[in-house]
XYZ file of C-alpha atoms in Angstrom:
258
model
C -15.904 -8.386 -7.201
C -13.830 -10.538 -4.861
C -13.328 -7.991 -2.082
C -13.400 -4.317 -1.166
C -10.825 -2.136 0.546
C -11.921 0.554 2.982
C -10.082 3.531 4.424
C -10.168 2.596 8.116
C -10.434 6.165 9.414
C -13.690 6.758 7.502
C -15.390 4.039 9.545
C -13.901 4.679 12.994
C -17.150 6.268 14.108
C -19.895 5.346 16.571
C -22.710 5.021 14.048
C -24.465 6.639 11.118
C -24.407 6.160 7.375
C -20.766 4.971 7.040
C -21.296 1.954 9.288
C -24.655 1.195 7.688
C -22.990 0.999 4.279
C -20.060 -0.992 5.676
C -22.319 -3.580 7.295
C -24.270 -4.050 4.058
C -20.993 -4.745 2.217
C -19.787 -7.124 4.938
C -22.910 -9.226 4.446
C -21.689 -10.133 0.951
C -17.969 -9.436 0.613
C -14.596 -9.679 2.275
C -13.365 -6.256 3.407
C -9.698 -5.347 3.884
C -8.768 -2.290 5.949
C -6.312 0.287 4.628
C -5.171 3.142 6.860
C -3.762 6.617 6.286
C -2.815 7.817 9.777
C -0.690 5.268 11.660
C 2.434 7.086 10.413
C 4.886 4.314 11.251
C 7.783 6.661 10.526
C 6.718 9.445 12.895
C 8.729 9.785 16.120
C 5.613 9.790 18.328
C 4.552 6.624 20.131
C 1.378 4.994 18.797
C -1.802 6.752 19.971
C -3.515 4.166 22.202
C -6.980 5.729 21.905
C -6.674 5.616 18.119
C -5.507 1.997 18.260
C -8.436 1.006 20.492
C -10.922 2.433 17.987
C -9.058 0.794 15.144
C -9.111 -2.559 16.920
C -12.880 -2.283 17.403
C -13.268 -1.797 13.655
C -10.994 -4.767 12.977
C -13.310 -6.947 15.054
C -16.288 -5.635 13.072
C -14.770 -6.288 9.642
C -12.685 -9.369 10.447
C -10.083 -7.991 8.042
C -7.467 -10.655 7.185
C -4.700 -8.022 7.380
C -4.319 -4.307 7.936
C -2.292 -2.014 5.701
C -0.905 1.485 6.139
C 1.856 3.566 4.630
C 5.592 3.510 5.173
C 5.820 7.224 5.874
C 5.628 9.883 8.559
C 3.113 12.704 8.946
C 2.759 13.727 12.586
C 4.820 15.131 15.434
C 3.941 16.057 19.025
C 0.251 15.388 18.400
C 0.019 17.566 15.291
C -1.109 15.714 12.151
C -0.233 16.897 8.656
C -2.692 14.529 6.901
C 0.081 13.922 4.371
C 2.048 10.776 3.537
C 5.568 12.181 3.849
C 8.740 10.325 2.790
C 11.375 9.416 5.346
C 15.163 9.577 5.401
C 16.365 6.128 4.410
C 18.746 5.373 7.263
C 19.341 2.330 9.440
C 18.370 4.235 12.597
C 15.024 5.260 11.088
C 14.419 1.717 9.826
C 14.992 0.301 13.327
C 12.606 2.771 14.952
C 9.967 2.286 12.262
C 10.123 -1.502 12.533
C 9.732 -1.306 16.310
C 6.606 0.823 15.912
C 5.130 -1.605 13.390
C 5.699 -4.492 15.816
C 4.070 -2.560 18.677
C 1.012 -1.745 16.568
C 0.716 -5.311 15.277
C 0.947 -6.775 18.768
C -1.774 -4.441 20.031
C -4.143 -4.935 17.089
C -3.485 -8.691 16.827
C -3.700 -8.713 13.023
C -0.997 -9.032 10.325
C 0.268 -5.738 8.890
C 1.383 -4.813 5.383
C 3.242 -1.551 4.819
C 2.802 0.377 1.582
C 5.492 2.217 -0.354
C 4.402 5.815 -0.997
C 4.828 8.049 -4.036
C 7.309 10.818 -3.255
C 8.313 14.196 -4.600
C 11.282 15.061 -2.381
C 14.198 13.191 -0.819
C 16.484 13.568 2.188
C 20.212 14.213 1.814
C 20.738 12.062 4.939
C 19.552 8.868 3.202
C 22.067 6.032 3.363
C 20.303 3.600 1.030
C 17.752 3.368 -1.774
C 14.023 3.333 -1.085
C 13.745 -0.378 -1.824
C 16.698 -1.178 0.420
C 14.984 0.799 3.177
C 11.693 -1.024 2.604
C 13.504 -4.363 2.798
C 15.289 -3.326 5.995
C 12.036 -2.294 7.677
C 9.941 -5.343 6.762
C 12.667 -7.809 7.699
C 13.174 -6.134 11.090
C 9.418 -5.869 11.679
C 8.649 -9.297 10.192
C 5.658 -7.824 8.369
C 4.172 -7.850 4.885
C 4.301 -5.422 1.978
C 1.490 -3.680 0.156
C 3.338 -3.124 -3.112
C 1.882 -0.067 -4.836
C 3.107 -0.491 -8.404
C 1.860 2.921 -9.500
C 3.707 4.599 -6.621
C 6.925 2.859 -7.659
C 6.520 4.107 -11.216
C 5.673 7.669 -10.131
C 8.638 7.848 -7.756
C 10.973 6.316 -10.347
C 10.252 9.156 -12.740
C 10.434 11.829 -10.030
C 13.749 10.528 -8.632
C 15.258 8.974 -11.765
C 15.643 5.297 -10.874
C 14.700 2.058 -12.612
C 11.280 0.840 -11.370
C 12.096 -2.718 -12.428
C 15.187 -2.720 -10.212
C 12.868 -1.758 -7.328
C 10.391 -4.561 -8.040
C 13.183 -7.088 -8.543
C 14.779 -6.208 -5.206
C 11.847 -6.471 -2.786
C 11.295 -9.741 -0.858
C 8.552 -11.161 -3.061
C 7.344 -13.658 -0.465
C 6.381 -10.715 1.791
C 4.077 -9.063 -0.779
C 0.555 -9.650 0.523
C -1.292 -7.103 -1.598
C -0.791 -4.781 -4.560
C -2.232 -1.426 -5.587
C -2.619 -0.074 -9.098
C -3.893 3.391 -10.002
C -3.802 6.217 -12.511
C -1.417 9.144 -12.223
C -1.067 12.543 -13.885
C 1.875 13.740 -15.976
C 3.120 17.280 -15.458
C 6.030 18.961 -17.195
C 8.679 18.098 -14.602
C 7.083 15.397 -12.430
C 4.341 12.797 -12.072
C 1.590 13.104 -9.458
C -0.246 10.165 -7.877
C -3.822 11.401 -8.474
C -5.959 8.217 -8.631
C -8.380 9.960 -10.958
C -8.277 8.056 -14.263
C -7.430 4.621 -15.722
C -4.091 2.906 -15.137
C -1.462 3.956 -17.672
C 0.249 1.378 -19.888
C 3.737 1.514 -18.273
C 2.136 0.794 -14.888
C 0.309 -2.241 -16.310
C 3.631 -3.492 -17.703
C 5.307 -3.045 -14.332
C 2.368 -4.809 -12.646
C 2.711 -7.699 -15.103
C 6.378 -8.011 -14.134
C 5.547 -7.821 -10.409
C 2.917 -10.565 -10.599
C 5.354 -12.904 -12.300
C 7.740 -12.412 -9.378
C 5.240 -12.299 -6.513
C 2.615 -14.709 -7.804
C -1.155 -14.244 -7.747
C -1.643 -11.446 -5.223
C -4.739 -9.615 -3.992
C -4.835 -6.492 -6.158
C -6.884 -3.328 -5.731
C -7.542 -0.512 -8.195
C -7.549 2.868 -6.447
C -9.837 5.497 -7.988
C -10.430 8.423 -5.611
C -11.408 11.428 -7.750
C -13.338 12.152 -10.963
C -15.031 8.828 -10.303
C -16.989 7.485 -13.303
C -19.708 4.829 -13.293
C -19.158 1.684 -11.253
C -19.089 -0.372 -14.453
C -16.161 1.647 -15.821
C -14.182 1.328 -12.581
C -15.035 -2.374 -12.337
C -13.939 -3.066 -15.915
C -10.652 -1.270 -15.303
C -10.051 -3.344 -12.164
C -10.799 -6.572 -14.045
C -7.930 -5.879 -16.445
C -5.639 -7.149 -13.685
C -7.056 -10.649 -14.217
C -5.337 -10.980 -17.609
C -1.992 -11.222 -15.800
C -3.018 -14.090 -13.504
C -2.143 -16.815 -16.013
C 1.356 -15.410 -16.399
C 1.768 -15.302 -12.629
C 0.610 -18.917 -12.281
C 3.017 -20.095 -14.980
C 5.888 -18.278 -13.270
C 4.945 -19.904 -9.951
C 4.915 -23.388 -11.535
C 8.280 -22.735 -13.145
C 9.827 -21.686 -9.827
C 8.335 -24.717 -8.079
C 9.724 -27.056 -10.752
C 13.194 -25.534 -10.413
C 12.999 -25.893 -6.627
C 12.130 -29.588 -6.934
C 14.968 -30.126 -9.389
C-alpha cells in the first residue's frame, strides 16, 4: 500500500479511537485527506470554525493536498449531508471558484475538486458538466480529483459519452483519481461503492491514465466490505495500467521535443 485516504470529518475530533488509529497509520504511510462537507457550490460563506478544525487536522496528517466535492449541500446553516449537483452556469462557476480560493488560502494546502455522480439535472444549465468543471478549476487555479466511476455512472444516467468527458478535462490538473463499484438498476446506475470495479469503468480508467499520466489512484469501498486482502487485490489491479500511462507520457514528450 502506497498511501491511505481518510474522510476528514471522521477525524475532526479532540481524541479517542479515531485519532489513535490515524496516528498509527501516519507512522507508516502517507495519508491524503478527502472531505464531504465543504460544499463549494453552496451559497453560504465557508464556516470558519469548521475550517479551523480542518486546518488542525491538516497539520497532524501533513496531507500533500486536500480534496472535496464539486457540489452543494447546505444553506443557511442547514446541512443535507448529500452531494448535490449544481446548475452548470457561468455565475455559479464564478462563485464556486471564489469559495475554493478562499478555502485554499485559509487552509494553506492545494485543493482538488471531485466530480460527483448525479441523478438529476437543472434546466438552467448553460454548459455540460465537464465544461463546468473546466470553468471552475481554471478560475480557481486548483486541481481535479477525477472520479472515473462517477463519470461513468453519470454518463448512463444523463446519456452522454464518458470518453468525451475524460478527453475534455485539463489533464495536467488531475492530481488524483477514484475508482469504485456501482450498482445497476432498471433505469439508472447508483454509485454504491460496495463491490469490485466493473469492466467498463476499468476501460475508462485505462483511457484516463493514458491522458493524465501516472496519477495517485484510490479504490473506494464503503459498504459490504470484504477482507482486506480482497480489497487490496482489487486496488492493485490499477497498477496494470501504469505501463500504458508511462508509454503515453513518453510519446507526448517525444512529440513535444520534435
